[in-house]
Short mmCIF file of N, CA and C in Angstrom, two decimals:
data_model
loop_
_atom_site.label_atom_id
_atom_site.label_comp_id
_atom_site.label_asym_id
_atom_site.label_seq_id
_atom_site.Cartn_x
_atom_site.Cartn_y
_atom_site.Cartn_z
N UNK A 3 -73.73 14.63 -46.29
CA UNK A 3 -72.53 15.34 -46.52
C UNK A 3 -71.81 15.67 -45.22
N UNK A 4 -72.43 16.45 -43.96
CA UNK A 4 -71.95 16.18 -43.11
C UNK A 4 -71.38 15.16 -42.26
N UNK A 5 -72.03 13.82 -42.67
CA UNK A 5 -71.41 12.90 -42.01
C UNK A 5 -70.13 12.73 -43.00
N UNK A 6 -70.26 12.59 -44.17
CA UNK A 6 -68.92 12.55 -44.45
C UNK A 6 -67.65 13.25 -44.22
N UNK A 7 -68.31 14.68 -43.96
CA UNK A 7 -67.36 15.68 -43.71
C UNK A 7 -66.49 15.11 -42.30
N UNK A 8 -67.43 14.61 -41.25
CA UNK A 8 -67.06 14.46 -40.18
C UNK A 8 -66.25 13.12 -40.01
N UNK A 9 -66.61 12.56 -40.84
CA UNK A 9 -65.78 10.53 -41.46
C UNK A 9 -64.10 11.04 -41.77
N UNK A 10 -64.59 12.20 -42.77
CA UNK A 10 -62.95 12.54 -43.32
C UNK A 10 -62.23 13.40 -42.04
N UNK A 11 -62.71 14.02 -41.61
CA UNK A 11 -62.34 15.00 -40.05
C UNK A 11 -61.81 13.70 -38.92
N UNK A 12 -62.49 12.53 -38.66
CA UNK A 12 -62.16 11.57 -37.85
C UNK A 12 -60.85 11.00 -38.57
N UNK A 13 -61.32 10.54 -39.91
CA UNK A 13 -59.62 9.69 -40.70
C UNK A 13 -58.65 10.53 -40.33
N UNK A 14 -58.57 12.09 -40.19
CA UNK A 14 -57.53 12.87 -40.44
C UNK A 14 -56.75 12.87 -39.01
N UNK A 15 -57.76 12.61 -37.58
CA UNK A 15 -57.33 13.24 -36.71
C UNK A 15 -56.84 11.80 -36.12
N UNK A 16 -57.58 10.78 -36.82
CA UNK A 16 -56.81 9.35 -36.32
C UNK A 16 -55.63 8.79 -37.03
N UNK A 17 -55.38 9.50 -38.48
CA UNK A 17 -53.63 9.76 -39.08
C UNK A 17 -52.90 10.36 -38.66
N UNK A 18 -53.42 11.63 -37.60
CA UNK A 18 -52.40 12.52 -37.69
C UNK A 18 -52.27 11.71 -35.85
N UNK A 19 -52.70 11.43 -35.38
CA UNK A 19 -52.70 10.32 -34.19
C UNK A 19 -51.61 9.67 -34.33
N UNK A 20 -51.73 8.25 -35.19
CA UNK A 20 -51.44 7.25 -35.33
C UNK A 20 -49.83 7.93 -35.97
N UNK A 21 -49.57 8.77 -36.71
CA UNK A 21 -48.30 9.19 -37.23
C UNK A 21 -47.48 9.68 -36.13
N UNK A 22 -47.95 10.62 -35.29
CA UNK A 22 -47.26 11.24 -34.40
C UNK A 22 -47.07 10.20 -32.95
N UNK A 23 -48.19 8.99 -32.80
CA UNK A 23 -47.41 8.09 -31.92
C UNK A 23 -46.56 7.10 -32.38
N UNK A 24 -46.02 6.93 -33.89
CA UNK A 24 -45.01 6.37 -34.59
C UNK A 24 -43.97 7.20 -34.46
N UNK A 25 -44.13 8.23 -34.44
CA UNK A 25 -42.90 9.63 -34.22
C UNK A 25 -42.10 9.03 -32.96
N UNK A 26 -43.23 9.33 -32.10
CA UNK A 26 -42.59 9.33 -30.79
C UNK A 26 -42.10 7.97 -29.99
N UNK A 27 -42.50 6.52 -30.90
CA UNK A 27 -42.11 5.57 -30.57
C UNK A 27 -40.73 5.89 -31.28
N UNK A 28 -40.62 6.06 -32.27
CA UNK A 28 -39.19 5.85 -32.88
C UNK A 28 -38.26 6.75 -31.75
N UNK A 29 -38.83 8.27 -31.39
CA UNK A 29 -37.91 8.78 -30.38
C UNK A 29 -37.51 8.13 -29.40
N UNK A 30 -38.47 7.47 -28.74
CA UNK A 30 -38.06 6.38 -27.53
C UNK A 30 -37.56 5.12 -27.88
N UNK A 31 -36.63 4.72 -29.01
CA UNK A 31 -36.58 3.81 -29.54
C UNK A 31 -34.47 3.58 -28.65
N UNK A 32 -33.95 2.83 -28.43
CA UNK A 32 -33.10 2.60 -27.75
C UNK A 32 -31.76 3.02 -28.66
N UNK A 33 -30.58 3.33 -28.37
CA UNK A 33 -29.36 3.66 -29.56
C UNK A 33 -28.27 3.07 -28.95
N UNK A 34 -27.36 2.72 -29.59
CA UNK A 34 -25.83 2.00 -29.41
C UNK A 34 -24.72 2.92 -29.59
N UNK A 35 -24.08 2.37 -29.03
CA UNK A 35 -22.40 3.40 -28.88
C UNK A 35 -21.62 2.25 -28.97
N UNK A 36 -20.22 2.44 -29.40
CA UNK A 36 -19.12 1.54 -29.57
C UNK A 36 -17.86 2.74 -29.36
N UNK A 37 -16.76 1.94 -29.23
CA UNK A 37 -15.87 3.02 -28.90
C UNK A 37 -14.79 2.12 -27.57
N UNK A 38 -14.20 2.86 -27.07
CA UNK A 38 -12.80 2.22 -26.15
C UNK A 38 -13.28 3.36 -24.84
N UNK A 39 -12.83 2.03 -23.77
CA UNK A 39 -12.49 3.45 -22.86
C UNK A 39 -10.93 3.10 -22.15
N UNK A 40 -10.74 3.64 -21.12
CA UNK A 40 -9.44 3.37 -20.70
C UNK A 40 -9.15 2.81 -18.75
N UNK A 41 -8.26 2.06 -18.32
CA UNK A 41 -8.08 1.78 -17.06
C UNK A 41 -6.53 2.04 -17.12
N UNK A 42 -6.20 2.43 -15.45
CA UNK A 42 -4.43 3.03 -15.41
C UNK A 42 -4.61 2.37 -14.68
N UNK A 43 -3.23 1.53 -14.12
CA UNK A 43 -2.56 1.01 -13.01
C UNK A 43 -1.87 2.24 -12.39
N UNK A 44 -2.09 2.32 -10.95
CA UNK A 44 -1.23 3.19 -10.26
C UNK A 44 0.34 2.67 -10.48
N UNK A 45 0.85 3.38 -10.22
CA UNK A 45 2.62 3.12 -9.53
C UNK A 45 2.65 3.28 -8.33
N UNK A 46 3.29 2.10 -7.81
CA UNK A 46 3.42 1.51 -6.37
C UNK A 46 4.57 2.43 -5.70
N UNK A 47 3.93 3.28 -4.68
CA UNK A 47 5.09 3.98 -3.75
C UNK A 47 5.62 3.17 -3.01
N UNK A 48 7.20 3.80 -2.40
CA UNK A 48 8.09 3.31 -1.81
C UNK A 48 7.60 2.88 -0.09
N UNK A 49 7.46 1.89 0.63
CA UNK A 49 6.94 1.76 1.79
C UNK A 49 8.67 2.68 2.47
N UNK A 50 8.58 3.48 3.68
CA UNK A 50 9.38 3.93 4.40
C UNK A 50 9.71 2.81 5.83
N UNK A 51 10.60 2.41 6.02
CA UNK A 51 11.30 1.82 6.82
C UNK A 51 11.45 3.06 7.82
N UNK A 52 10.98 3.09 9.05
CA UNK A 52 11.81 4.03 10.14
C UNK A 52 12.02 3.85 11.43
N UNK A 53 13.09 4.07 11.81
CA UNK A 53 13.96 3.43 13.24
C UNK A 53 13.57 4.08 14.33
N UNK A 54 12.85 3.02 15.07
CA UNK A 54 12.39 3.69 16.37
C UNK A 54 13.30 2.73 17.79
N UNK A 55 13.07 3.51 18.72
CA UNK A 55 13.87 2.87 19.78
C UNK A 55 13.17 2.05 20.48
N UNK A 56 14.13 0.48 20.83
CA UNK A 56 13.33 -0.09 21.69
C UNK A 56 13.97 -0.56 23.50
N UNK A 57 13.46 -1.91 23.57
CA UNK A 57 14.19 -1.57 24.68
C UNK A 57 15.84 -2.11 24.36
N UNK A 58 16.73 -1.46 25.26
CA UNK A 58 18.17 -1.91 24.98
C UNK A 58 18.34 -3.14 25.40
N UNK A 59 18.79 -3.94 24.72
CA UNK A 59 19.30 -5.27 24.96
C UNK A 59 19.99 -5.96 24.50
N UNK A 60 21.51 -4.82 23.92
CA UNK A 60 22.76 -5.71 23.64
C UNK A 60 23.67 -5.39 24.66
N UNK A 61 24.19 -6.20 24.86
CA UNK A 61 25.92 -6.77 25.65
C UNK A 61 27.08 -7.51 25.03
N UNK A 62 28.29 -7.20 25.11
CA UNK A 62 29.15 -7.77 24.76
C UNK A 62 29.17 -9.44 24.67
N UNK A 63 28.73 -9.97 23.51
CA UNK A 63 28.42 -11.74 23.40
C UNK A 63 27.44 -11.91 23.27
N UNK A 64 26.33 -10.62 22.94
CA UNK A 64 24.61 -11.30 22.98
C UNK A 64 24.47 -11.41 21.67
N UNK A 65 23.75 -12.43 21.46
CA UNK A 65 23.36 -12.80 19.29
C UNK A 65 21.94 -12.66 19.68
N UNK A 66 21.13 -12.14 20.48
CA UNK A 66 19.63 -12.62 20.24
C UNK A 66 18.99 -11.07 20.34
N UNK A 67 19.67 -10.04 19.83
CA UNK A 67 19.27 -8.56 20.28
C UNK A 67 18.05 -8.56 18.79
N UNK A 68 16.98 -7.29 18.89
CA UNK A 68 15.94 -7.72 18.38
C UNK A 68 16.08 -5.72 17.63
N UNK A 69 15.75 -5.63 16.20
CA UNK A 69 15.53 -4.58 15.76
C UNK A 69 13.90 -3.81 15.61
N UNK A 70 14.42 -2.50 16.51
CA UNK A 70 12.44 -2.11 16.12
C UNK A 70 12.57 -0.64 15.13
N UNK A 71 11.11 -0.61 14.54
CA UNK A 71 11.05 0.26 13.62
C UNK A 71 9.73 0.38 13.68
N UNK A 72 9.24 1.69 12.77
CA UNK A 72 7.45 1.70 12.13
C UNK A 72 7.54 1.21 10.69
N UNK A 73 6.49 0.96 10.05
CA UNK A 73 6.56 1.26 8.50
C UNK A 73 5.01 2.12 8.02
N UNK A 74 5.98 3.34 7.22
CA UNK A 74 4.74 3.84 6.71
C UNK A 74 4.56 3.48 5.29
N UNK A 75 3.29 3.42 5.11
CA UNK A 75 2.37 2.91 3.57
C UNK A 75 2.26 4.02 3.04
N UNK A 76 2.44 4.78 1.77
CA UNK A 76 1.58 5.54 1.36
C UNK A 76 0.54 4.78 0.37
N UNK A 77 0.52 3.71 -0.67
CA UNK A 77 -0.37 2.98 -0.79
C UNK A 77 -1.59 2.92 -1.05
N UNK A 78 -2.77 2.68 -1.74
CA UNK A 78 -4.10 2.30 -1.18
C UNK A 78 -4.06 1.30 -0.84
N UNK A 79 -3.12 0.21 -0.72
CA UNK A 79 -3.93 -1.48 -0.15
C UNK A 79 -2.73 -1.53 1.20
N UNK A 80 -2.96 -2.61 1.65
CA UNK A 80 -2.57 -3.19 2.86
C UNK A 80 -0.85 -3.96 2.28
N UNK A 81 0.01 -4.25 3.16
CA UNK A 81 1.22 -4.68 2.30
C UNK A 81 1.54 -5.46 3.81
N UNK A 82 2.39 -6.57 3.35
CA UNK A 82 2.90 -7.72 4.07
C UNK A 82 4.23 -7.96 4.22
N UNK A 83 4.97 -7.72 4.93
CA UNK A 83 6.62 -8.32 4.32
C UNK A 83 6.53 -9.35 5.14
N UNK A 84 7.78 -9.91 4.55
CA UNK A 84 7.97 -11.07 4.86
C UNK A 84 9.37 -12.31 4.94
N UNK A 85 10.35 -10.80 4.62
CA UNK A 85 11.86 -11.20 4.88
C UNK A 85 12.22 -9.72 5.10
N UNK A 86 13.88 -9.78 5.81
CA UNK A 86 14.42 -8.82 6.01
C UNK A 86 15.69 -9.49 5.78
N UNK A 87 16.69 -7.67 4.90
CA UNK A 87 17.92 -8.27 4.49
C UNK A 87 18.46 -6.55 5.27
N UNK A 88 19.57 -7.17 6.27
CA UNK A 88 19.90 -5.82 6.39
C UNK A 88 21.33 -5.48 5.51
N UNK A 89 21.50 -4.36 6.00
CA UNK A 89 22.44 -3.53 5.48
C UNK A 89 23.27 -2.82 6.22
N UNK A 90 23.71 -1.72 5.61
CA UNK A 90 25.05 -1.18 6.88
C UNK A 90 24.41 -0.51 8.09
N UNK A 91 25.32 -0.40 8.63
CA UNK A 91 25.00 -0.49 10.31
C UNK A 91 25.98 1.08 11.12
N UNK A 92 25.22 1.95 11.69
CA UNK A 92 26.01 3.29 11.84
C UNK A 92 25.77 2.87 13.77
N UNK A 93 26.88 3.88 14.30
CA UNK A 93 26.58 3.81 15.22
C UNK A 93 26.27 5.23 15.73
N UNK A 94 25.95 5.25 16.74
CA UNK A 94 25.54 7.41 17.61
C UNK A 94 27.06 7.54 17.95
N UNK A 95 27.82 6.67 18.30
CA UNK A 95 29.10 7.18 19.18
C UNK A 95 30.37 6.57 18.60
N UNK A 96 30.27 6.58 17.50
CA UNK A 96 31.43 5.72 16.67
C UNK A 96 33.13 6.10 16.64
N UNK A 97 32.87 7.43 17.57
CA UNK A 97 34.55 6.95 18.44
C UNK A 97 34.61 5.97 19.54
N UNK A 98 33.77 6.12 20.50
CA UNK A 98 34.00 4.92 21.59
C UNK A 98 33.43 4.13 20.86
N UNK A 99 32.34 3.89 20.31
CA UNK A 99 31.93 2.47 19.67
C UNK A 99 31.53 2.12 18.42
N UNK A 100 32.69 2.11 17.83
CA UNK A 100 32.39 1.77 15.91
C UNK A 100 31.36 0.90 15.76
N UNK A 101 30.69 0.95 14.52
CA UNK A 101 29.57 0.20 14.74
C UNK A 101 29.87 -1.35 14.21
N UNK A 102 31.24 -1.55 14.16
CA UNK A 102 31.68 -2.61 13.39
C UNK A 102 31.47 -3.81 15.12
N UNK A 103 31.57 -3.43 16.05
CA UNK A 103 30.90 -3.94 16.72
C UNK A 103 29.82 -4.77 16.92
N UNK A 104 29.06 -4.42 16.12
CA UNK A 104 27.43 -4.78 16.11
C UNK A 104 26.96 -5.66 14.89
N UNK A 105 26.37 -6.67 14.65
CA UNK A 105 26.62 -7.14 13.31
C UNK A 105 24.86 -7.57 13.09
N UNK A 106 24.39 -8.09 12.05
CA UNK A 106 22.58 -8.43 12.06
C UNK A 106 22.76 -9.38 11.04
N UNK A 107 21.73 -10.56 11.22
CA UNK A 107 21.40 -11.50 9.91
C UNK A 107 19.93 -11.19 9.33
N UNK A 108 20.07 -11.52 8.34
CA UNK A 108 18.60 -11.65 7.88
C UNK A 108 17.49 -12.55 8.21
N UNK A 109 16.30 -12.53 7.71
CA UNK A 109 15.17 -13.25 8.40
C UNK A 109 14.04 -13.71 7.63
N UNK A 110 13.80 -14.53 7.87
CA UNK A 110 12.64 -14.84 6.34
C UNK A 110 11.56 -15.66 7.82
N UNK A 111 10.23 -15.76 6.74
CA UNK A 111 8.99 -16.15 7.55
C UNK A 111 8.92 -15.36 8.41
N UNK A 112 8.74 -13.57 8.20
CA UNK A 112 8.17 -12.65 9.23
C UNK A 112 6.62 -12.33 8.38
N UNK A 113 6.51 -11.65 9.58
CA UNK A 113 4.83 -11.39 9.08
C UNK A 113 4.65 -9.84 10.14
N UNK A 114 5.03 -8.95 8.94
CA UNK A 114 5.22 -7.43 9.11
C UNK A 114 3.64 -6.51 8.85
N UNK A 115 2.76 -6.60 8.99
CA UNK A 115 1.94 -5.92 8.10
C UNK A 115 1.83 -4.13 8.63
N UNK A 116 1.27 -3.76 7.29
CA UNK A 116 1.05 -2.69 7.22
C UNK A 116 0.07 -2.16 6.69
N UNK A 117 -0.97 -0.92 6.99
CA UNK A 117 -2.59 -0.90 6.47
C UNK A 117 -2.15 0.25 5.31
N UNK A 118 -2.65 0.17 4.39
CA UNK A 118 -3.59 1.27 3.22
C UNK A 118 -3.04 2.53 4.05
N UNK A 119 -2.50 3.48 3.42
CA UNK A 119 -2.21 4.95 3.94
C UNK A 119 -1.98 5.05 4.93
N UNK A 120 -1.38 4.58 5.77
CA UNK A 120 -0.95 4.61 7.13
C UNK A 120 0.57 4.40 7.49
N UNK A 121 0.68 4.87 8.86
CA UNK A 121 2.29 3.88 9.72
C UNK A 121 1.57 2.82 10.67
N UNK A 122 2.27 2.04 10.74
CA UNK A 122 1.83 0.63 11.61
C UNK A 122 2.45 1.48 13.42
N UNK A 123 1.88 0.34 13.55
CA UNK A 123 2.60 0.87 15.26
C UNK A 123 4.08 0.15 15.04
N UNK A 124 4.28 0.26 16.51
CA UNK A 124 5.53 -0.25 16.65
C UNK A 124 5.85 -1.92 15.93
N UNK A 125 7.02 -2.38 15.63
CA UNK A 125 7.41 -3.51 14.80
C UNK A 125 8.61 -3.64 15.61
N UNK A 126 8.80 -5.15 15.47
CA UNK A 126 10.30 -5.37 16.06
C UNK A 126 10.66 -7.19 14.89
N UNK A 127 12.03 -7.24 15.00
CA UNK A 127 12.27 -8.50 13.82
C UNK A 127 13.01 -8.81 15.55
N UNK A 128 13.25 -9.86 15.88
CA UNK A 128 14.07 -10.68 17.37
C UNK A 128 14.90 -11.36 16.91
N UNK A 129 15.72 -11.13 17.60
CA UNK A 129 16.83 -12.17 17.70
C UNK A 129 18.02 -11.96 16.07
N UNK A 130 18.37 -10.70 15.77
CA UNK A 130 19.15 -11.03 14.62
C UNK A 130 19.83 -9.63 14.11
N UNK A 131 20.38 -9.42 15.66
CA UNK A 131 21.18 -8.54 16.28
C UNK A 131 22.62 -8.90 16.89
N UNK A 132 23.52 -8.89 16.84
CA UNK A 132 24.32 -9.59 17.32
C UNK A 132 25.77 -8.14 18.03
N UNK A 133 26.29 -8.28 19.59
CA UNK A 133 26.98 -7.71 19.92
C UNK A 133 28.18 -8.59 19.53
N UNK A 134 29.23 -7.72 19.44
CA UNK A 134 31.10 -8.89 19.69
C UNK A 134 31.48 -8.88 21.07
N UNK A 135 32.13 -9.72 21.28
CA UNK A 135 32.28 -10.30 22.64
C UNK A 135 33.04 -9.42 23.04
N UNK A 136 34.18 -8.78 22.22
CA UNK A 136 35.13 -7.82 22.54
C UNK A 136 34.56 -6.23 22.40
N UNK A 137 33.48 -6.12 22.44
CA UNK A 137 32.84 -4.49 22.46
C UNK A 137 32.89 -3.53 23.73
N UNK A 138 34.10 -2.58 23.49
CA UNK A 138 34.21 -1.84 24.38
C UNK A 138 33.52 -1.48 25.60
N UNK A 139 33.80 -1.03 26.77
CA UNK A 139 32.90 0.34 27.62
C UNK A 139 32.20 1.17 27.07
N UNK A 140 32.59 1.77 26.09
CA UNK A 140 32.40 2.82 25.26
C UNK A 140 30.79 2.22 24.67
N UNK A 141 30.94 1.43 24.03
CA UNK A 141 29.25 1.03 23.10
C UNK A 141 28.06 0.88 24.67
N UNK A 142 28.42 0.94 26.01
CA UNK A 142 27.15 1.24 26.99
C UNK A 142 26.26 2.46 26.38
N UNK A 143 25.09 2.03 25.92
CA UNK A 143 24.12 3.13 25.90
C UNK A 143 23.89 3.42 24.53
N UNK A 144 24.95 3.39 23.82
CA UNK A 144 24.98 3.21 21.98
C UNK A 144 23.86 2.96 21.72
N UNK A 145 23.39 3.83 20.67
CA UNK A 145 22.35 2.91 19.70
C UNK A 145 22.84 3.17 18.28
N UNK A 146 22.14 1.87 17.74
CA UNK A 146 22.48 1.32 16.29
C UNK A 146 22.21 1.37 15.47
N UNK A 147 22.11 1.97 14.59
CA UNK A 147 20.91 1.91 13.22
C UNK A 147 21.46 1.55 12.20
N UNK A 148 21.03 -0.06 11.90
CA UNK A 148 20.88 -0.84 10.93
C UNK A 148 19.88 -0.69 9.63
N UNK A 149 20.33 -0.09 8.58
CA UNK A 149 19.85 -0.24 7.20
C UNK A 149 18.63 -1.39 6.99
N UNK A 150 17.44 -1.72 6.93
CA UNK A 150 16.99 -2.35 6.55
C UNK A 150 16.41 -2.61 5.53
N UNK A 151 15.86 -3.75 4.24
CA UNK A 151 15.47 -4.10 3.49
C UNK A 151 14.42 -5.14 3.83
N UNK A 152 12.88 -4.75 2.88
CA UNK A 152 11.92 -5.24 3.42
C UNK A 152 11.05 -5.81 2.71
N UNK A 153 11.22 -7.57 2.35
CA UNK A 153 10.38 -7.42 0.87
C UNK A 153 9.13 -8.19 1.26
N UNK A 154 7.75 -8.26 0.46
CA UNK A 154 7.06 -8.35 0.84
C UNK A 154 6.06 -8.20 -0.22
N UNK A 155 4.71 -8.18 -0.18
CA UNK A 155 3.82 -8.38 -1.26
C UNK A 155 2.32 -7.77 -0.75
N UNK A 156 1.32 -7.05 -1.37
CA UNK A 156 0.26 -6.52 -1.17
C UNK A 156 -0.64 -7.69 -0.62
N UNK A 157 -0.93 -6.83 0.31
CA UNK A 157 -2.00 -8.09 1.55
C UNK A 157 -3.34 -8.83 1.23
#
């Protein structure tokens, strides 16, 4: 009788075993999710064009005068231009020297770069500056600031 007692005492404690490591396999058993998530494209800030001085080098009849500037990125990536279209043209002293004086072409195949959150150093576009042959006394020492446009594509 005791051994049986102890037969049924072993069945019980090797069911209640065998149940509770079925328990706990099913707990550790792996689960699925379905559902959406989401990605944003930033909006691309405006790169700043800004006019810095370089060295002077127009004269009455020169076409090869050269424009300098920085460009700041606000950005995360790197950006490239790669034409310039200018625009109107002011002068510092536009009683002695209207800026109608001074004239600029545009430029394609430049290679402008600019880094991720930053201003570049100094930049210059050459040669697409142009004085009039007839430009006063008055425009000595003038400086010019030409409008620029800067198009270009992420680096």
């Amino acid at each position: 009788m005791r051994a049986q007692k102890r037969n049924k005492i072993a069945a019980l404690v090797i069911a209640i075993t065998v149940l509770l490591t079925a328990g706990l396999a099913v707990a550790l058993w792996t689960a699925d999710g379905t559902g959406s998530g989401n990605a944003r494209a930033l909006t691309a800030q405006t790169i700043t064009v800004n006019a810095t001085t370089g060295a002077a080098d127009l004269y009455p009849g020169f076409t090869d005068g050269d424009v300098h500037f920085t460009l700041t990125n606000p950005n995360p990536y790197d950006v490239e231009f790669d034409s310039m279209t200018p625009g109107a043209i002011t002068s510092s002293d536009p009683v002695n020297c209207p800026a109608s004086n001074v004239s600029a072409v545009g430029d394609t195949g430049l290679s402008l770069p600019v880094s991720a959150n930053s201003t570049s150093g100094a930049q210059s576009i050459q040669d697409v500056v142009s004085m009039s042959a007839a430009a006063p006394d008055g425009c000595q020492g003038v400086t010019f600031t030409i409008a620029l446009t800067l198009t270009g594509s992420q680096d």
